[in-house]
Tab-separated table of C-alpha atoms in Angstrom:
chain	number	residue	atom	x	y	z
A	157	UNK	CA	9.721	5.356	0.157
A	158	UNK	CA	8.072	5.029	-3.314
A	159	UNK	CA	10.685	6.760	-4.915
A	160	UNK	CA	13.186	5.407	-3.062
A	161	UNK	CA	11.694	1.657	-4.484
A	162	UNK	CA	11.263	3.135	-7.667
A	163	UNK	CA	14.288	4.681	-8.301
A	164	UNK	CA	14.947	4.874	-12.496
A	165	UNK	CA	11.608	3.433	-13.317
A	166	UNK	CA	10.337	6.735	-12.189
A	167	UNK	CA	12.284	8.353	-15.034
A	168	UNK	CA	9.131	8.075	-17.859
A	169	UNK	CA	7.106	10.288	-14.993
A	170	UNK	CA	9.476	12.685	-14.029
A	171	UNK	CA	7.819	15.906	-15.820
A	172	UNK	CA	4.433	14.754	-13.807
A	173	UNK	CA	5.754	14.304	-10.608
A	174	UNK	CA	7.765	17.826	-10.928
A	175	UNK	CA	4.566	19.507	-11.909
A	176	UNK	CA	2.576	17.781	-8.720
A	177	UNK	CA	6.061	18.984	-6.716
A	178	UNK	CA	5.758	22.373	-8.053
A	179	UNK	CA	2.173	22.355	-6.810
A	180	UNK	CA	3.041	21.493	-3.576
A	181	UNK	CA	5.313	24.027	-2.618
A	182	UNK	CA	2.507	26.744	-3.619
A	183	UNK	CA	0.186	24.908	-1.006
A	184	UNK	CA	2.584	24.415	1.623
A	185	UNK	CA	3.216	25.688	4.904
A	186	UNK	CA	6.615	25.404	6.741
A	187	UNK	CA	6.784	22.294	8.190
A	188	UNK	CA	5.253	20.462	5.071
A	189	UNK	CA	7.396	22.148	2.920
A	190	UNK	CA	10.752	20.008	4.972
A	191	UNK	CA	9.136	17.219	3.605
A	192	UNK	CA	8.479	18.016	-0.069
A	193	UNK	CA	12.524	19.249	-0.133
A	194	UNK	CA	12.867	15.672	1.115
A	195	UNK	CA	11.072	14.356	-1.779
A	196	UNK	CA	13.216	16.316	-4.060
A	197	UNK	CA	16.235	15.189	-2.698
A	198	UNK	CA	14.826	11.801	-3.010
A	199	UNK	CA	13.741	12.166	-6.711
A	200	UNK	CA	17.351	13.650	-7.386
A	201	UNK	CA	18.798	11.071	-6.048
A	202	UNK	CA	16.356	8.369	-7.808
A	203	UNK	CA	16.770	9.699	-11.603
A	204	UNK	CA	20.050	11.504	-11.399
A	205	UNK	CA	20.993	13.316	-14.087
A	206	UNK	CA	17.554	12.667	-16.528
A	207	UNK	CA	16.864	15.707	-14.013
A	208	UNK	CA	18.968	17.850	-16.148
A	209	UNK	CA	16.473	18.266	-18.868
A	210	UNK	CA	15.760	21.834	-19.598
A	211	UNK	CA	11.969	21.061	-18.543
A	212	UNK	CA	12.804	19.413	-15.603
A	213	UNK	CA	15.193	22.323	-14.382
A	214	UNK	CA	12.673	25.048	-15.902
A	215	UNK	CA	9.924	23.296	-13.779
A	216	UNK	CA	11.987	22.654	-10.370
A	217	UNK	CA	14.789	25.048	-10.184
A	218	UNK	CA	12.140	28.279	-9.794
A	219	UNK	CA	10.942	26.575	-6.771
A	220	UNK	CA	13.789	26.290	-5.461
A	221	UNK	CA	14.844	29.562	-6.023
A	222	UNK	CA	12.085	31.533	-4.877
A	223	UNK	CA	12.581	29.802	-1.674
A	224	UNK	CA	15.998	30.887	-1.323
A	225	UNK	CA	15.816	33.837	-1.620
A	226	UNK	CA	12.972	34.146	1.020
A	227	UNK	CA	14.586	32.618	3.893
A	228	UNK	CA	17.196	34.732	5.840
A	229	UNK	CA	20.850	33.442	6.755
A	230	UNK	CA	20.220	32.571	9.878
A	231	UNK	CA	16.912	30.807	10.048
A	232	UNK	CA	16.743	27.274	10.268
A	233	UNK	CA	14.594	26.709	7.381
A	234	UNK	CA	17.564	27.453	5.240
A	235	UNK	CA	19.304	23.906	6.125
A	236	UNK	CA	16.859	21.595	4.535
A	237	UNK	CA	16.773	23.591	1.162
A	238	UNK	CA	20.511	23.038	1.249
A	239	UNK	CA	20.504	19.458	1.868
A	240	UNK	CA	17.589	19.130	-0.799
A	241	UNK	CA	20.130	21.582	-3.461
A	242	UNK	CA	22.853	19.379	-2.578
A	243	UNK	CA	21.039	16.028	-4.009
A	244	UNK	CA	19.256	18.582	-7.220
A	245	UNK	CA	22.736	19.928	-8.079
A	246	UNK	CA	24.540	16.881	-8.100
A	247	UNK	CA	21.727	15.258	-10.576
A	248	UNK	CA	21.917	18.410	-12.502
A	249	UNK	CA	25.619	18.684	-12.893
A	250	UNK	CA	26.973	21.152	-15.167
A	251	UNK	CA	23.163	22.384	-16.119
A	252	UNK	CA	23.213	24.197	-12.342
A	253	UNK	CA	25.878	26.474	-13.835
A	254	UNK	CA	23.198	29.252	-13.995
A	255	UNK	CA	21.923	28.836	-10.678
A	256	UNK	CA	25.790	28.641	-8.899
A	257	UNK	CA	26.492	32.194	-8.478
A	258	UNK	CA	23.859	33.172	-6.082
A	259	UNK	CA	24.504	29.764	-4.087
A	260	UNK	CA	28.027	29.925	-3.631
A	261	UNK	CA	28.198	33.193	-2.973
A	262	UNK	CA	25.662	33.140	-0.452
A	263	UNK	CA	27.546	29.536	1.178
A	264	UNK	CA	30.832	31.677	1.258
A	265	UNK	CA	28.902	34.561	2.751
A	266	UNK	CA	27.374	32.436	5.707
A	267	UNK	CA	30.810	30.866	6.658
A	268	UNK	CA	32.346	34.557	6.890
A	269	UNK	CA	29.393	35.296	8.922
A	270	UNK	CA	29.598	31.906	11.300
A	271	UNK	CA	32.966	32.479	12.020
A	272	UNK	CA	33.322	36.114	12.228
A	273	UNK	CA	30.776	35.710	15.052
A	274	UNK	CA	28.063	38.079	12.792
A	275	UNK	CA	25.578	35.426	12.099
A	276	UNK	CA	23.114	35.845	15.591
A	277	UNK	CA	23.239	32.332	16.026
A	278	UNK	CA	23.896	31.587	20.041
A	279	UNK	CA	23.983	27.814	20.011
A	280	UNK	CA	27.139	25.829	18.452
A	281	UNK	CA	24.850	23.050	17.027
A	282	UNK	CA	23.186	25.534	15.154
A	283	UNK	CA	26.457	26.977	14.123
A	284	UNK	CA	28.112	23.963	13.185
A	285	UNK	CA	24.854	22.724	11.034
A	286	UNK	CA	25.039	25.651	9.030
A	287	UNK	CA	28.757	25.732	8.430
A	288	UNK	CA	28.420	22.057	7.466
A	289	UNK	CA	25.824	22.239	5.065
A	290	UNK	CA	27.137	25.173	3.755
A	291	UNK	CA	30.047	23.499	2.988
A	292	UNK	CA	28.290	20.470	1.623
A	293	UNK	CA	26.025	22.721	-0.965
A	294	UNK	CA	29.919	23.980	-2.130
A	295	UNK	CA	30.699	20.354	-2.803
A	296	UNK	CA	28.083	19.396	-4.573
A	297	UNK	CA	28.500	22.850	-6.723
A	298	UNK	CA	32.171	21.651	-7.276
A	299	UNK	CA	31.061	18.156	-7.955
A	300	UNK	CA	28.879	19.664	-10.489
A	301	UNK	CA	30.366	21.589	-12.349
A	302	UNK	CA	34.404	20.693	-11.769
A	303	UNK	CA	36.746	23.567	-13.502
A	304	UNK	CA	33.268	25.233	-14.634
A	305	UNK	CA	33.275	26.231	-10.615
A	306	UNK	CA	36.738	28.387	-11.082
A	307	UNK	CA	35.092	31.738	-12.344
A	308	UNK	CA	33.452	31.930	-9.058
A	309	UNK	CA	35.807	30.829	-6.790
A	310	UNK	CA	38.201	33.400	-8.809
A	311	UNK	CA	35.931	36.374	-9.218
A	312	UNK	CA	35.006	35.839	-5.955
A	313	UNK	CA	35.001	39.676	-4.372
A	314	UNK	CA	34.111	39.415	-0.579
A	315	UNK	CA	34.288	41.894	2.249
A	316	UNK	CA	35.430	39.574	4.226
A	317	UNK	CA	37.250	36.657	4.228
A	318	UNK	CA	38.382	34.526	0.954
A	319	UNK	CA	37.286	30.943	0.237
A	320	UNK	CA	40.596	29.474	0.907
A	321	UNK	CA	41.013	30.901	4.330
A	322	UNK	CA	37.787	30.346	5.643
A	323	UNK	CA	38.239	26.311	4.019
A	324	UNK	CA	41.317	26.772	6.316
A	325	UNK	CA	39.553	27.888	9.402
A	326	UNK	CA	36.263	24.995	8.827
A	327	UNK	CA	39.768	22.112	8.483
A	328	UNK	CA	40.761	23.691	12.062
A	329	UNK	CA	36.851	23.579	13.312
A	330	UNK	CA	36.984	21.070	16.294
A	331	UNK	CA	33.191	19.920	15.958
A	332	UNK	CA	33.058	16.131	14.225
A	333	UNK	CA	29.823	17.365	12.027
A	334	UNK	CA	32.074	20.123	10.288
């Protein structure tokens, strides 16, 4: 709420409230740690791109990062640290160039997965939540970085399916949320 109130005012503080962040997610256990990826997405969303500063990202983005990579594809704790890289990429713009590759490819890997039926996930909320933020995280990444996103989506060397047919299978997907 404070940030929310504070919004650009909060811009002079930034560096201290990243370093209390960083802090946090040391210290925290799971369910505190939905919260504090709230907070970021908040903060994102608050100062926008003053967020791009090299300290900022140099302070923040490891956080983030160690994260992802230690939470699996399917487990649940994955969808809030998408929503909260959604908010941190679009305040970063083209500065999250250096974190896209593993993102993207790992968004593109979990919608082959979801719809090839490999993913271990039973329940179709759970299936459409990760499809949809999955696809969300990829628009924020395009957002972000506009043609600077073409590399990837051109380099792109999957097992499975491309990007562009399973974009075509999610515009077919009959759940509203995707």
């Amino acid at each position: 709420s404070f940030e929310e109130q504070a919004g650009p005012a909060l811009i002079p503080y930034i560096s201290h409230i990243l370093e209390t962040i960083t802090f946090a997610f040391e210290k925290y256990q799971q369910n505190n740690t939905v919260m504090l990826l709230d907070t970021v997405c908040t903060l994102a969303d608050a100062v926008g791109g003053e967020l791009a500063a090299q300290e900022h990202i140099n302070k923040l983005m490891p956080c983030l990062m160690k994260r992802w990579n230690s939470i699996t594809d399917n487990d649940r704790g994955l969808i809030p640290l998408f929503e909260c890289l959604t908010y941190v990429f679009r305040a970063l713009g083209t500065a999250s160039q250096s974190f896209a590759l593993p993102v993207f490819t790992r968004c593109v890997n979990i919608l082959d997965a979801m719809y090839s039926g490999e993913a271990g996930i039973n329940y179709d909320a759970e299936l459409s939540d990760f499809i949809t933020c999955s696809l969300d995280l990829m628009c924020s990444l395009t957002e972000a970085l506009a043609a600077g996103l073409d590399p990837l989506v051109v380099s792109r060397s999957h097992s499975g399916a491309t990007l562009l047919q399973l974009l075509f299978v999610a515009m077919r997907d009959r759940r509203q949320e995707v």
